[in-house]
mmCIF file of C-alpha atoms in Angstrom:
data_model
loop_
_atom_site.group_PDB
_atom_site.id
_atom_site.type_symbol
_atom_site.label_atom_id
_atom_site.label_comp_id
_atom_site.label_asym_id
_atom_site.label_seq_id
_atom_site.Cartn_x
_atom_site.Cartn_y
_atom_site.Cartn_z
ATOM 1 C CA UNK A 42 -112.345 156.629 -78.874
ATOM 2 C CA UNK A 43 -114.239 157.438 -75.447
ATOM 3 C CA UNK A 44 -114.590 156.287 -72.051
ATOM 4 C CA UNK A 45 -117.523 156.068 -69.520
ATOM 5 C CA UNK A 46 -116.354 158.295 -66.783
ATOM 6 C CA UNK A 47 -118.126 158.156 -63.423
ATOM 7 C CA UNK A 48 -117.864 161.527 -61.475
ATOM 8 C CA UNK A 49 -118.241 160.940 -57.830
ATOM 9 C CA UNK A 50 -118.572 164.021 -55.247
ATOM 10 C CA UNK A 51 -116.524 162.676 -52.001
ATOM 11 C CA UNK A 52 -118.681 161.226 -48.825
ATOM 12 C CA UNK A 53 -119.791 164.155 -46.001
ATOM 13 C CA UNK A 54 -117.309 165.612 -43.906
ATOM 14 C CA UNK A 55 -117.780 166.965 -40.281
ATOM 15 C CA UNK A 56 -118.145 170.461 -41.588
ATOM 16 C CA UNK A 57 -120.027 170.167 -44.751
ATOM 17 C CA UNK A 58 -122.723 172.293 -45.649
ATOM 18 C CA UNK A 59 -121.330 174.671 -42.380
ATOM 19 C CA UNK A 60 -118.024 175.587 -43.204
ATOM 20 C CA UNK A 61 -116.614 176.552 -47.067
ATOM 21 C CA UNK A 62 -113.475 174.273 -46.208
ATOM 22 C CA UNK A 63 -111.864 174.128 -49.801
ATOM 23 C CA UNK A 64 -108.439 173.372 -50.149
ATOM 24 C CA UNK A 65 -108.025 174.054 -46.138
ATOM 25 C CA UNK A 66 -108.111 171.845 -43.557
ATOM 26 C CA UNK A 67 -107.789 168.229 -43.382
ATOM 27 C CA UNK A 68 -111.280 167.265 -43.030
ATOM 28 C CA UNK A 69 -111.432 163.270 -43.158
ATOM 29 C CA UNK A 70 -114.982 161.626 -43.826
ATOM 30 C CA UNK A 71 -117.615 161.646 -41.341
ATOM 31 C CA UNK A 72 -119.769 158.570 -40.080
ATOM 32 C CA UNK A 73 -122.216 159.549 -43.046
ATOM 33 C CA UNK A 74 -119.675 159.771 -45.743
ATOM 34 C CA UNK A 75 -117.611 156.462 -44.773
ATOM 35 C CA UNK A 76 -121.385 155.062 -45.476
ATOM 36 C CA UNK A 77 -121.851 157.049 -48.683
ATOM 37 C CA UNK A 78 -118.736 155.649 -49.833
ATOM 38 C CA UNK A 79 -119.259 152.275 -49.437
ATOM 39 C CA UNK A 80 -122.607 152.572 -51.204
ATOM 40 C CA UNK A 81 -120.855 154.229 -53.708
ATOM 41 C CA UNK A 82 -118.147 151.672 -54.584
ATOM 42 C CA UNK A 83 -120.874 148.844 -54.472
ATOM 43 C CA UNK A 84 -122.747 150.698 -57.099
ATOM 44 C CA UNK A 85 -119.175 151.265 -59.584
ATOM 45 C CA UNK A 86 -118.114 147.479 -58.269
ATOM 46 C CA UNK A 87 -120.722 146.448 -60.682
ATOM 47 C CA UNK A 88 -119.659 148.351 -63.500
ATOM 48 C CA UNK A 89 -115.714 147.529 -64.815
ATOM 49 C CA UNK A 90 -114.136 149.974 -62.999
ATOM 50 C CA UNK A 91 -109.936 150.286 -64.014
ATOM 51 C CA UNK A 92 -109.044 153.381 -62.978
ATOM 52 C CA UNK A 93 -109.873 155.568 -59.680
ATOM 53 C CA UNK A 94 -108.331 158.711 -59.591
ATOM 54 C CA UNK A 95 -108.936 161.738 -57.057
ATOM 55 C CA UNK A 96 -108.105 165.428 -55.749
ATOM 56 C CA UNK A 97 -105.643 165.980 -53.427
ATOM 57 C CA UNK A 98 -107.990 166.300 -50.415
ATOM 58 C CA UNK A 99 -108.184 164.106 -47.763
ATOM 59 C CA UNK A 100 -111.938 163.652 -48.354
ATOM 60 C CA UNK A 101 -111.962 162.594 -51.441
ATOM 61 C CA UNK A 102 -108.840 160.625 -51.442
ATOM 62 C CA UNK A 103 -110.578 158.120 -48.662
ATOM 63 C CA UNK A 104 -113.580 158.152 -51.219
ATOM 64 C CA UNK A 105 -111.312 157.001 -53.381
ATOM 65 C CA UNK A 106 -109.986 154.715 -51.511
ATOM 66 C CA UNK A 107 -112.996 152.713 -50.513
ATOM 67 C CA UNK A 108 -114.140 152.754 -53.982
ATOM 68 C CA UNK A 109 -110.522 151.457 -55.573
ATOM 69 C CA UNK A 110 -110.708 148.820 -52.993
ATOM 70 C CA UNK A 111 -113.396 147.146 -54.055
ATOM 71 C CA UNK A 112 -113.247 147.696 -57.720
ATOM 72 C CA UNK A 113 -109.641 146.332 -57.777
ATOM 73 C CA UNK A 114 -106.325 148.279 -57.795
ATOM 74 C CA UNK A 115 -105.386 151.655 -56.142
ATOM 75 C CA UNK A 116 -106.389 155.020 -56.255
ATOM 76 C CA UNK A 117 -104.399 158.025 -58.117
ATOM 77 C CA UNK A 118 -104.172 161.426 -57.416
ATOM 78 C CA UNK A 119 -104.649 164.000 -60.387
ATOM 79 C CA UNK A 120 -104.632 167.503 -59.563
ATOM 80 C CA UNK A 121 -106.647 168.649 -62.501
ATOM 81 C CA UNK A 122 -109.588 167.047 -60.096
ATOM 82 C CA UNK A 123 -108.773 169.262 -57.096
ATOM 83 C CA UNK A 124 -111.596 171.636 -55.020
ATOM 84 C CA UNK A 125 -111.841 174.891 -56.413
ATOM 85 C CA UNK A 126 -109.315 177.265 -54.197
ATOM 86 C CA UNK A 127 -111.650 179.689 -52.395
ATOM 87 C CA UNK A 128 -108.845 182.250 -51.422
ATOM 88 C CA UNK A 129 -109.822 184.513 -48.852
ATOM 89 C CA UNK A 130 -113.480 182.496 -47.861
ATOM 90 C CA UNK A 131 -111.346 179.451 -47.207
ATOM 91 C CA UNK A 132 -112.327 178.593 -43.986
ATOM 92 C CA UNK A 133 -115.222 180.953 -43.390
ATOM 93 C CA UNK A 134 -118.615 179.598 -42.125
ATOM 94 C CA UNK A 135 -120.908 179.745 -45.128
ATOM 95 C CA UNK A 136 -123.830 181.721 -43.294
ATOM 96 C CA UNK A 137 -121.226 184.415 -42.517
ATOM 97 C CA UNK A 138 -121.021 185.043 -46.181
ATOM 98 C CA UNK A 139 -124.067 186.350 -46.992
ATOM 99 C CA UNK A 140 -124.991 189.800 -47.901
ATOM 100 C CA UNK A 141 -121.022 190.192 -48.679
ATOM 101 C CA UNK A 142 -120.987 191.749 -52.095
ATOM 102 C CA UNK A 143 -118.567 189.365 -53.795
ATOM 103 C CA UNK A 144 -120.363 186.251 -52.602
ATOM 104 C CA UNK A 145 -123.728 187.774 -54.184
ATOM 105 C CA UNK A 146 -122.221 187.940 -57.483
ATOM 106 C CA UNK A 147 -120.310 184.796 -57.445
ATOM 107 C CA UNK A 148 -123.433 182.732 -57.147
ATOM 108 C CA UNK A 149 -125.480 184.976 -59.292
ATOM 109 C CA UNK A 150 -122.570 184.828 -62.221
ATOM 110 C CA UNK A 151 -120.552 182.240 -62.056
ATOM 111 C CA UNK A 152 -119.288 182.833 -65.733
ATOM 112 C CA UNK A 153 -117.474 185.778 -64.759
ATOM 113 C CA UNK A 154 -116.845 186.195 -60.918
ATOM 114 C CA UNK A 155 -113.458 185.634 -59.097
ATOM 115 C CA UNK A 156 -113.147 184.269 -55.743
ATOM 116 C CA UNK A 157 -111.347 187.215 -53.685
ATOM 117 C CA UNK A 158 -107.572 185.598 -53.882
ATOM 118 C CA UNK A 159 -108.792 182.940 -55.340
ATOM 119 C CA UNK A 160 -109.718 181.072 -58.365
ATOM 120 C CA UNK A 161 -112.209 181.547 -60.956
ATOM 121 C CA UNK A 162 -114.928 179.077 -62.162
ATOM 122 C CA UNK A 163 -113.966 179.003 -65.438
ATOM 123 C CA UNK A 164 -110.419 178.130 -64.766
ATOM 124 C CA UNK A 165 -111.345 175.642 -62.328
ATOM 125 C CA UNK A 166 -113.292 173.745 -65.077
ATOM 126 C CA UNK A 167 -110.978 174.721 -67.995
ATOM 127 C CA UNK A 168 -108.306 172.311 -65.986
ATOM 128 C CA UNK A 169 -110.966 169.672 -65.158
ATOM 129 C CA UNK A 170 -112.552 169.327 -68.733
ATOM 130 C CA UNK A 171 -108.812 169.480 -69.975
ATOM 131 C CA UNK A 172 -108.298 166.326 -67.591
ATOM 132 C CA UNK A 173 -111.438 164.274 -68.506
ATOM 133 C CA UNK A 174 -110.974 165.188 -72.303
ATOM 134 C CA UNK A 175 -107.465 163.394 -72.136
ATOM 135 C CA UNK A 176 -109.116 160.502 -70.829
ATOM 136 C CA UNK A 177 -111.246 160.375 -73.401
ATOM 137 C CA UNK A 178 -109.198 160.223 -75.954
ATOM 138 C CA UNK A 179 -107.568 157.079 -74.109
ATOM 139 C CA UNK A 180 -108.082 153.726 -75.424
ATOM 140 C CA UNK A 181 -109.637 151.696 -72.052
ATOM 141 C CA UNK A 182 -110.839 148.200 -71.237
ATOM 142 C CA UNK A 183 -113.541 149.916 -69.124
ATOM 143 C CA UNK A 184 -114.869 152.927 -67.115
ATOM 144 C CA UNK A 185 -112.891 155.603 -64.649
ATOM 145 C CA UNK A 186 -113.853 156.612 -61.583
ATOM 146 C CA UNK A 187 -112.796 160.572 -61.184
ATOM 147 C CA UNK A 188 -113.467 161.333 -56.732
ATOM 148 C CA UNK A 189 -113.890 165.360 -57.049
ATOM 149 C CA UNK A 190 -116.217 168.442 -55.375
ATOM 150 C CA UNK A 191 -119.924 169.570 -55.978
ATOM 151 C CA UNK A 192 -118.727 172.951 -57.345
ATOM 152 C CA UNK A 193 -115.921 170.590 -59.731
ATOM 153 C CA UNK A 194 -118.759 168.124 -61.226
ATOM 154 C CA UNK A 195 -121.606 170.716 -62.021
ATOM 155 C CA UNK A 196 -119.118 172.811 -63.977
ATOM 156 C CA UNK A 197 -117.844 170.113 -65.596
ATOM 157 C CA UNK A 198 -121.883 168.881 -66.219
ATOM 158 C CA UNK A 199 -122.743 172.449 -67.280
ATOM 159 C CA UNK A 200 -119.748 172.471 -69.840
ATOM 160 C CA UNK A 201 -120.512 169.095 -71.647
ATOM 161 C CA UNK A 202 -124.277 170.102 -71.412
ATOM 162 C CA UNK A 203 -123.217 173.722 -72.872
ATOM 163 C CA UNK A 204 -124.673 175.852 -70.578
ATOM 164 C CA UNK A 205 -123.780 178.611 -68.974
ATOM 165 C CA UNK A 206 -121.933 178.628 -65.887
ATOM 166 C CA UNK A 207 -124.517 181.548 -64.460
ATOM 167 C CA UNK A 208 -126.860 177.919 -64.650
ATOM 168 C CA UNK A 209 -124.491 175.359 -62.614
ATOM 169 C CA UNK A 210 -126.426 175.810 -59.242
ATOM 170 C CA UNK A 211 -129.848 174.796 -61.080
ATOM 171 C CA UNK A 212 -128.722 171.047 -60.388
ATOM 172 C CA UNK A 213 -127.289 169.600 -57.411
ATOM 173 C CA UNK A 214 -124.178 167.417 -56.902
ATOM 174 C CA UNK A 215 -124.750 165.575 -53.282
ATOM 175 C CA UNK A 216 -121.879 163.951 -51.279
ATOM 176 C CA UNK A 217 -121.508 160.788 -51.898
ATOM 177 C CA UNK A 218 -123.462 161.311 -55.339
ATOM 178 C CA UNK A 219 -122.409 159.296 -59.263
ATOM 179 C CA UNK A 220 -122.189 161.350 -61.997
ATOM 180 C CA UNK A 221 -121.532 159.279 -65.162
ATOM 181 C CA UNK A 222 -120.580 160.489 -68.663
ATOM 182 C CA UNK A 223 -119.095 159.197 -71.903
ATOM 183 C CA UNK A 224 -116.440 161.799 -73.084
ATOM 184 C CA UNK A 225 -114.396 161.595 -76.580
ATOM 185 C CA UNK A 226 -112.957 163.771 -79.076
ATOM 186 C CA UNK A 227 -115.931 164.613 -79.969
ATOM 187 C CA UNK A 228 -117.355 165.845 -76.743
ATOM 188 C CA UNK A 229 -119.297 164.366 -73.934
ATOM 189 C CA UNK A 230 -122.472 163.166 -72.753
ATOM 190 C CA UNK A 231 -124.181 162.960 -70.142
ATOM 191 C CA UNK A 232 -125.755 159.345 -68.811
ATOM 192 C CA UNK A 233 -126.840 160.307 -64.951
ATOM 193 C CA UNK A 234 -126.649 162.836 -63.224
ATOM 194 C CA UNK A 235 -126.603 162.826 -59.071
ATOM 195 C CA UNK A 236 -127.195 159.156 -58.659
ATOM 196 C CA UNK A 237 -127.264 158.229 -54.930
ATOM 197 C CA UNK A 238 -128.173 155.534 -52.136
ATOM 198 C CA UNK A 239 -131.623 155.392 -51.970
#
């Protein structure tokens, strides 16, 4: 058994790229994102789409909205897909961050580092891979759409790939972008990586 799993990184926001919003705020999409949605659930429209699910956040839920509309039934929320929980940088304008100790060696080792009161990497993508590997092991008449966050879909990439966490930022994840892989029992495997209106 396996499925064909399409990761897709929620449309921009107002603040995104400025601010490391997380699990705060209520950011809705912007003009941009509405747009990269749409493109995006033309593209998986195409494709036997049965199941959208989503994180929690506003962002991605209205990605997965406009996506579920057009493919056909309504969108679920799973948990398991939700943005990594930044603790104390929640909130805090990105540029801010650097030279700050802790933010240095989060990006440089991802495999190890905790977010001050927050969460770390590997846990993050311990309860996504848990989540996608369950849907593998589904039997389905066609693919699932899974609405996450950049930081969400590289580690999950980087896991099924097998490499280290320390590499996830070698690749990028844009808003609005497909990911698509085939998971089973047996593993996954990658198809596309990043796929996004031209």
């Amino acid at each position: 058994m396996a499925a064909t799993i399409h990761l897709v990184r929620h449309g921009a926001h107002a603040d995104a790229g400025r601010v490391l919003t997380g699990r705060g705020g209520d950011d809705g999409l912007a003009t941009a994102g509405t747009a990269q949605a749409a493109w995006a659930a033309g593209y998986l429209a195409r494709r036997n789409v049965v199941r959208v699910e989503s994180s929690p956040q506003r962002r991605t839920r209205e990605t997965a909205a406009v996506i579920a509309k057009a493919c056909g039934g309504d969108p679920r929320v799973a948990p398991a897909l939700d943005e990594l929980d930044f603790g104390e940088w929640t909130g805090r304008v990105i540029a801010d961050l650097d030279g700050d100790p802790d933010w240095t060696h989060w990006n440089t080792v991802r495999s190890q580092a905790r977010i001050p009161g927050g969460e770390r990497m590997t846990d993050a993508v311990t309860r996504a891979v848990t989540h996608l590997d369950t849907l593998g092991a589904g039997t389905w008449p066609g693919a699932i759409v899974c609405v996450s966050h950049s930081d969400i879909i590289r580690g999950v990439v980087a896991h099924y790939l097998g490499l280290s966490l320390d590499r996830m930022l070698a690749f990028d994840v844009d808003p609005g972008s497909i990911t698509s892989l085939v998971v089973g029992e047996w593993g996954g495997r990658l198809l596309s990586l990043n796929v996004q209106a031209p």
